[in-house]
Amino acid sequence: MIVDTKRNKGQMLRLLFWESTIKCNLTCAHCRRVEGDEAVETDMTTEQAKSMVDQLAVVGREQGFMPILVFSGGEPLCRDDIFEVIEYAREKGLILALASNGTTINAEIAKRIKECGIERVSISLDGATGEVHNKLRQLEGSFEDAIAGINHLRDAGVPFQINVTVTKFNCHQIDDVFAMAEKLGAVAVHPFMLVPVGCGEEIAQEDMLSPAEYEAMMAKIARYSKDSIVQVKVTCGPHYERVIRELGLQDKKPGGHPGGHPGGGHPGGNQETGGATTKGCLAGLGVIFVGHQGDVFPCGYLPVNCGNILEVPLKDIWAGSEDLAKMRDVSQLGGKCGVCGYKKVCGGCRARAYAETGDYMAEEPFCEYVPKKK
């Protein structure tokens, strides 16, 4: 529901993730996709995609800096006009990034990615070996193809980061993933903590880390990041912001890019974090997700529809959505999140809360921390 568009004036949009197509050449066990390739006919047209770019540019001009547009999917390189839309977005002054599984990137595509102005490509590697990665990606050879894609990007001079979805099946390789990232020349590693949505629902019960395991993994990653030569940003693990503070590592900002995204040093703080440019859960605060049919969600893992950009301008959805306004109000957090002293820097994962209870303001179900009594 769109309400008063003035109520959230000043809320800065830093990243827009666009599900550029539902189509993908892989069928990963933990994917957030619900629809299959047959739904590709409902992808936004080229003109509709350019309209979204225009709308995002309007938001950027009004707030004084351009957001980052992340071309995601599905697999964005499966979209026939992807480079036409990318080049159009560059002309509009947006900061551009690409999220890919890397398996279709050859020397020619890597060169084109470089030439069209993509500032960073994220490649998903869910393990340090083919045995682990290929099982989760459900395709033999996908690990080797992704590594080949990374090498082509590096040879073309395209900065890249490695995304790894952490599960019980691959958590024993997290050190090896970091070592591999350094060896390959990655600028960042983004560990993603599994959220039980889409295909991920099927493996959630058996492969989700327990709250205690999450806690241990957060501490492990934090200690690694202290001396790491690559940027480290935990995604969908908002309690990481608490853990680094408890370990005294909160001032460690790898590479000078808060959040580890291209252009991440631009302004865009929010009142709930005291002006800081990062927070544990940024769903609806500095981040938004646009689905392949134009529907807007707080993030790609939280299926709460806030409007459709083909019907309502993005700036009005961003500023006037009742659901987004609620998520931005930490005083409405429930359970132990509501009384936690870290709620302004963590906030709990709203997607996991929704998956567990149907209430996106409920407490984070995979956090072991017990708030201290006042």
Coordinates of C-alpha atoms in Angstrom, one line a residue:
M1 CA 0.0 0.0 0.0
I2 CA 1.3 3.5 -0.9
V3 CA 0.6 6.1 1.7
D4 CA 2.1 9.5 2.5
T5 CA 5.1 9.9 0.2
K6 CA 6.6 12.6 2.4
R7 CA 6.8 10.4 5.5
N8 CA 10.1 8.9 4.5
K9 CA 11.6 11.9 2.8
G10 CA 15.4 11.7 3.2
Q11 CA 15.5 7.9 3.2
M12 CA 18.4 7.1 0.8
L13 CA 18.3 4.3 -1.7
R14 CA 21.8 2.9 -2.1
L15 CA 21.3 -0.3 -4.1
L16 CA 18.6 -1.7 -6.3
F17 CA 18.8 -5.4 -7.2
W18 CA 16.9 -6.1 -10.4
E19 CA 15.8 -9.6 -11.3
S20 CA 16.5 -8.9 -15.0
T21 CA 15.2 -12.3 -16.0
I22 CA 13.8 -15.4 -14.3
K23 CA 15.7 -17.6 -16.8
C24 CA 18.8 -19.4 -15.6
N25 CA 21.1 -22.1 -16.9
L26 CA 21.4 -23.7 -13.5
T27 CA 18.9 -25.1 -10.9
C28 CA 20.7 -24.4 -7.6
A29 CA 19.4 -26.2 -4.5
H30 CA 19.3 -23.0 -2.5
C31 CA 18.0 -20.5 -5.1
R32 CA 15.5 -17.9 -4.1
R33 CA 13.6 -18.5 -7.4
V34 CA 10.1 -19.9 -7.2
E35 CA 9.2 -19.7 -10.9
G36 CA 11.0 -21.7 -13.6
D37 CA 12.3 -20.8 -17.0
E38 CA 8.9 -21.1 -18.5
A39 CA 8.0 -17.8 -16.8
V40 CA 10.6 -16.0 -18.9
E41 CA 7.8 -14.7 -21.2
T42 CA 6.7 -12.4 -18.3
D43 CA 10.1 -10.7 -18.0
M44 CA 9.9 -7.0 -18.4
T45 CA 10.4 -5.8 -22.0
T46 CA 13.4 -3.8 -23.1
E47 CA 11.3 -0.6 -22.9
Q48 CA 9.9 -1.4 -19.5
A49 CA 13.4 -2.2 -18.3
K50 CA 14.6 1.2 -19.5
S51 CA 11.6 2.8 -17.8
M52 CA 12.8 1.3 -14.5
V53 CA 16.3 2.7 -15.2
D54 CA 14.7 6.1 -15.7
Q55 CA 12.8 5.9 -12.5
L56 CA 15.9 4.9 -10.6
A57 CA 17.8 7.8 -12.0
V58 CA 15.0 10.1 -10.9
V59 CA 15.5 8.8 -7.3
G60 CA 19.2 9.3 -7.6
R61 CA 18.9 12.9 -8.8
E62 CA 16.5 13.8 -6.1
Q63 CA 18.6 12.4 -3.3
G64 CA 21.8 13.8 -4.6
F65 CA 23.7 10.7 -5.6
M66 CA 23.1 7.8 -7.9
P67 CA 22.3 4.3 -6.5
I68 CA 24.0 1.2 -7.5
L69 CA 22.0 -0.9 -10.0
V70 CA 22.8 -4.6 -9.7
F71 CA 21.8 -6.7 -12.7
S72 CA 20.7 -10.0 -11.1
G73 CA 18.5 -12.9 -12.0
G74 CA 18.0 -15.8 -12.7
E75 CA 21.2 -15.4 -14.7
P76 CA 21.3 -11.9 -16.2
L77 CA 23.5 -13.1 -19.1
C78 CA 20.6 -15.3 -20.3
R79 CA 18.7 -12.1 -21.2
D80 CA 19.1 -11.2 -24.8
D81 CA 19.1 -7.4 -24.4
I82 CA 21.1 -7.3 -21.2
F83 CA 23.9 -5.2 -22.6
E84 CA 21.5 -2.8 -24.3
V85 CA 19.9 -2.1 -20.9
I86 CA 23.3 -1.9 -19.1
E87 CA 24.5 0.7 -21.6
Y88 CA 21.3 2.7 -21.2
A89 CA 21.8 2.7 -17.5
R90 CA 25.4 3.9 -17.8
E91 CA 24.2 6.8 -20.0
K92 CA 21.8 7.7 -17.1
G93 CA 24.7 7.9 -14.7
L94 CA 23.9 4.9 -12.5
I95 CA 26.6 2.9 -10.8
L96 CA 26.5 -0.6 -12.3
A97 CA 27.2 -4.1 -11.0
L98 CA 26.4 -7.6 -12.3
A99 CA 25.6 -10.7 -10.4
S100 CA 26.3 -13.9 -12.3
N101 CA 27.1 -17.6 -11.8
G102 CA 30.0 -17.0 -14.2
T103 CA 29.5 -20.2 -16.2
T104 CA 28.7 -18.4 -19.5
I105 CA 31.5 -15.7 -19.3
N106 CA 34.0 -16.2 -22.0
A107 CA 36.7 -13.8 -23.2
E108 CA 34.4 -12.0 -25.5
I109 CA 31.7 -11.5 -22.9
A110 CA 34.2 -10.4 -20.3
K111 CA 35.5 -7.8 -22.7
R112 CA 32.0 -6.5 -23.3
I113 CA 31.3 -6.3 -19.6
K114 CA 34.4 -4.2 -19.2
E115 CA 33.5 -1.9 -22.1
C116 CA 29.9 -1.3 -21.0
G117 CA 30.8 0.2 -17.7
I118 CA 30.2 -2.6 -15.1
E119 CA 32.2 -1.6 -12.0
R120 CA 32.1 -5.1 -10.4
V121 CA 30.9 -8.6 -11.1
S122 CA 29.9 -11.0 -8.3
I123 CA 30.4 -14.7 -9.1
S124 CA 28.7 -17.3 -6.9
L125 CA 31.0 -20.0 -5.7
D126 CA 29.5 -22.3 -3.1
G127 CA 32.6 -24.1 -2.1
A128 CA 36.3 -24.3 -2.8
T129 CA 36.1 -27.5 -4.8
G130 CA 34.0 -28.8 -7.7
E131 CA 32.7 -31.7 -5.5
V132 CA 31.0 -29.3 -3.1
H133 CA 30.0 -26.4 -5.5
N134 CA 28.6 -28.7 -8.2
K135 CA 26.4 -30.6 -5.8
L136 CA 24.8 -27.3 -4.5
R137 CA 24.5 -26.0 -8.1
Q138 CA 23.2 -29.3 -9.3
L139 CA 25.3 -29.3 -12.5
E140 CA 28.6 -31.1 -13.0
G141 CA 31.3 -28.8 -14.4
S142 CA 29.6 -25.6 -13.1
F143 CA 32.5 -25.0 -10.7
E144 CA 35.1 -25.3 -13.4
D145 CA 33.1 -23.1 -15.8
A146 CA 32.7 -20.4 -13.0
I147 CA 36.5 -20.4 -12.4
A148 CA 37.1 -20.1 -16.1
G149 CA 34.6 -17.1 -16.1
I150 CA 36.5 -15.5 -13.3
N151 CA 39.8 -15.9 -15.1
H152 CA 38.3 -14.2 -18.2
L153 CA 37.1 -11.3 -16.0
R154 CA 40.5 -10.9 -14.4
D155 CA 42.2 -10.9 -17.8
A156 CA 39.8 -8.3 -19.0
G157 CA 40.5 -6.1 -16.0
V158 CA 37.0 -6.4 -14.5
P159 CA 36.9 -6.3 -10.7
F160 CA 35.1 -9.2 -9.2
Q161 CA 33.9 -10.5 -5.9
I162 CA 33.0 -14.0 -4.8
N163 CA 29.6 -14.8 -3.2
V164 CA 29.3 -17.9 -1.1
T165 CA 26.0 -19.2 0.4
V166 CA 27.0 -20.8 3.7
T167 CA 25.3 -24.0 4.6
K168 CA 26.1 -27.1 6.7
F169 CA 27.3 -28.8 3.6
N170 CA 30.0 -26.3 2.7
C171 CA 30.8 -24.4 5.9
H172 CA 33.9 -26.5 6.5
Q173 CA 35.4 -24.9 3.4
I174 CA 34.9 -21.3 4.3
D175 CA 38.7 -20.8 5.0
D176 CA 39.5 -22.4 1.7
V177 CA 37.0 -20.1 -0.1
F178 CA 38.7 -17.0 1.3
A179 CA 42.1 -18.4 0.3
M180 CA 40.9 -19.2 -3.2
A181 CA 39.4 -15.7 -3.5
E182 CA 42.8 -14.1 -2.6
K183 CA 44.6 -16.4 -5.1
L184 CA 42.2 -15.6 -7.9
G185 CA 42.5 -11.9 -7.3
A186 CA 39.0 -11.1 -6.0
V187 CA 38.4 -7.7 -4.5
A188 CA 35.8 -9.0 -2.0
V189 CA 34.1 -12.1 -0.5
H190 CA 30.4 -11.9 0.5
P191 CA 29.3 -14.8 2.6
F192 CA 25.5 -15.2 2.3
M193 CA 23.7 -16.8 5.2
L194 CA 21.0 -19.1 3.8
V195 CA 17.4 -17.8 3.9
P196 CA 14.6 -20.4 3.6
V197 CA 12.7 -19.1 0.6
G198 CA 12.2 -20.4 -2.9
C199 CA 14.1 -23.6 -3.5
G200 CA 16.0 -22.9 -0.3
E201 CA 12.9 -24.0 1.6
E202 CA 13.5 -27.6 0.6
I203 CA 17.0 -27.8 2.1
A204 CA 16.5 -25.4 5.0
Q205 CA 15.7 -27.9 7.7
E206 CA 18.7 -30.1 7.0
D207 CA 21.2 -27.5 5.8
M208 CA 20.5 -24.3 7.8
L209 CA 23.1 -23.6 10.4
S210 CA 21.8 -23.6 14.0
P211 CA 21.8 -20.3 15.9
A212 CA 25.0 -21.5 17.7
E213 CA 26.7 -22.4 14.4
Y214 CA 25.7 -19.0 13.0
E215 CA 27.3 -17.3 15.9
A216 CA 30.5 -19.3 15.5
M217 CA 30.6 -18.6 11.8
M218 CA 30.1 -14.8 12.3
A219 CA 33.0 -14.8 14.7
K220 CA 35.2 -16.8 12.4
I221 CA 34.5 -14.5 9.5
A222 CA 35.0 -11.4 11.6
R223 CA 38.4 -12.6 12.7
Y224 CA 39.4 -13.4 9.2
S225 CA 38.3 -10.0 8.0
K226 CA 40.6 -8.3 10.5
D227 CA 43.7 -9.0 8.4
S228 CA 42.2 -9.8 5.1
I229 CA 43.4 -8.3 1.9
V230 CA 39.9 -8.6 0.4
Q231 CA 36.8 -6.8 1.4
V232 CA 34.4 -8.9 3.5
K233 CA 30.6 -8.3 3.8
V234 CA 28.2 -10.8 5.4
T235 CA 24.8 -10.7 3.7
C236 CA 21.6 -12.0 5.4
G237 CA 23.6 -12.3 8.6
P238 CA 22.7 -9.0 10.4
H239 CA 24.0 -10.2 13.8
Y240 CA 27.5 -9.9 12.3
E241 CA 27.2 -6.2 13.1
R242 CA 26.8 -7.2 16.8
V243 CA 29.6 -9.7 16.7
I244 CA 32.2 -7.4 15.2
R245 CA 31.3 -4.9 17.9
E246 CA 31.7 -7.5 20.7
L247 CA 35.1 -8.4 19.2
G248 CA 36.1 -4.7 18.8
L249 CA 36.4 -4.9 15.0
Q250 CA 33.6 -2.5 14.0
D251 CA 36.1 0.0 12.6
K252 CA 37.5 -2.4 10.1
K253 CA 36.1 -1.3 6.7
P254 CA 38.0 -3.3 4.1
G255 CA 39.1 -1.3 1.1
G256 CA 37.2 1.8 2.2
H257 CA 33.9 0.6 0.8
P258 CA 31.3 0.2 3.5
G259 CA 29.2 -2.8 2.6
G260 CA 31.7 -4.0 0.1
H261 CA 29.8 -2.8 -3.0
P262 CA 31.1 -0.8 -5.9
G263 CA 30.6 2.9 -5.1
G264 CA 29.8 1.9 -1.5
G265 CA 31.6 5.0 -0.2
H266 CA 28.9 7.4 -1.5
P267 CA 26.6 9.2 0.9
G268 CA 23.4 7.6 2.0
G269 CA 23.2 7.2 5.8
N270 CA 19.9 6.7 7.5
Q271 CA 18.6 8.0 10.8
E272 CA 18.3 4.5 12.4
T273 CA 22.0 3.9 12.1
G274 CA 23.1 7.4 13.2
G275 CA 24.1 8.3 9.7
A276 CA 26.2 5.2 9.1
T277 CA 26.1 3.7 5.6
T278 CA 25.7 0.2 6.7
K279 CA 23.5 -1.9 8.9
G280 CA 22.9 -5.6 9.4
C281 CA 19.6 -5.8 7.6
L282 CA 19.2 -3.2 4.9
A283 CA 16.0 -4.5 3.5
G284 CA 13.9 -1.5 2.6
L285 CA 16.3 0.9 4.3
G286 CA 19.1 1.3 1.7
V287 CA 18.3 -1.7 -0.5
I288 CA 15.3 -2.7 -2.6
F289 CA 14.6 -5.6 -5.0
V290 CA 12.6 -5.4 -8.3
G291 CA 11.3 -8.7 -9.6
H292 CA 11.3 -9.7 -13.2
Q293 CA 7.7 -8.5 -13.7
G294 CA 8.3 -5.1 -12.0
D295 CA 7.1 -6.0 -8.5
V296 CA 9.0 -4.3 -5.7
F297 CA 10.2 -6.1 -2.6
P298 CA 12.3 -5.0 0.4
C299 CA 14.9 -7.6 -0.6
G300 CA 15.1 -10.6 -2.8
Y301 CA 14.3 -13.0 0.1
L302 CA 11.3 -11.2 1.6
P303 CA 8.1 -11.8 -0.5
V304 CA 6.3 -8.7 0.7
N305 CA 5.0 -6.9 -2.4
C306 CA 5.3 -3.1 -2.0
G307 CA 4.0 -2.1 -5.4
N308 CA 4.9 -2.5 -9.1
I309 CA 7.0 0.0 -11.0
L310 CA 4.9 -0.5 -14.1
E311 CA 1.9 1.0 -12.2
V312 CA 3.5 3.3 -9.5
P313 CA 6.7 5.3 -9.9
L314 CA 9.6 3.8 -8.0
K315 CA 10.2 7.1 -6.1
D316 CA 6.6 6.9 -4.7
I317 CA 7.0 3.2 -3.7
W318 CA 10.3 4.0 -2.0
A319 CA 9.0 7.0 -0.2
G320 CA 5.4 5.9 0.5
S321 CA 5.2 2.1 1.0
E322 CA 3.5 1.3 4.3
D323 CA 5.5 -1.9 4.6
L324 CA 8.8 -0.2 4.0
A325 CA 8.0 2.5 6.5
K326 CA 7.2 -0.2 9.1
M327 CA 10.5 -2.0 8.5
R328 CA 12.4 1.3 8.9
D329 CA 10.9 1.8 12.4
V330 CA 13.0 -0.3 14.8
S331 CA 10.6 0.6 17.6
Q332 CA 8.1 -1.9 16.0
L333 CA 10.5 -4.9 16.1
G334 CA 9.1 -7.7 18.1
G335 CA 10.4 -10.3 20.5
K336 CA 14.0 -10.1 21.7
C337 CA 14.9 -7.9 18.7
G338 CA 12.6 -5.3 20.0
V339 CA 14.5 -5.0 23.3
C340 CA 18.0 -5.7 22.0
G341 CA 20.6 -3.0 22.5
Y342 CA 22.0 -3.7 19.0
K343 CA 18.7 -3.3 17.1
K344 CA 19.8 -0.1 15.4
V345 CA 22.9 -1.7 13.9
C346 CA 21.6 -5.3 13.5
G347 CA 17.8 -5.3 13.2
G348 CA 17.6 -9.1 12.6
C349 CA 16.9 -10.7 9.3
R350 CA 13.4 -9.7 8.4
A351 CA 13.2 -12.4 5.7
R352 CA 14.0 -15.2 8.1
A353 CA 11.5 -13.8 10.6
Y354 CA 8.8 -13.7 7.9
A355 CA 9.7 -17.3 6.8
E356 CA 9.4 -18.6 10.4
T357 CA 6.4 -16.7 11.6
G358 CA 4.7 -14.8 8.7
D359 CA 5.5 -11.5 10.5
Y360 CA 8.5 -9.6 9.1
M361 CA 8.8 -7.6 12.3
A362 CA 9.2 -10.7 14.6
E363 CA 12.5 -11.6 16.2
E364 CA 15.3 -13.1 14.2
P365 CA 14.9 -16.8 14.6
F366 CA 18.5 -17.7 14.0
C367 CA 20.2 -15.5 16.5
E368 CA 21.6 -17.0 19.7
Y369 CA 22.2 -13.7 21.5
V370 CA 20.2 -12.9 24.6
P371 CA 19.7 -9.2 25.1
K372 CA 21.0 -7.8 28.4
K373 CA 18.5 -6.6 30.8
K374 CA 18.4 -2.8 31.4

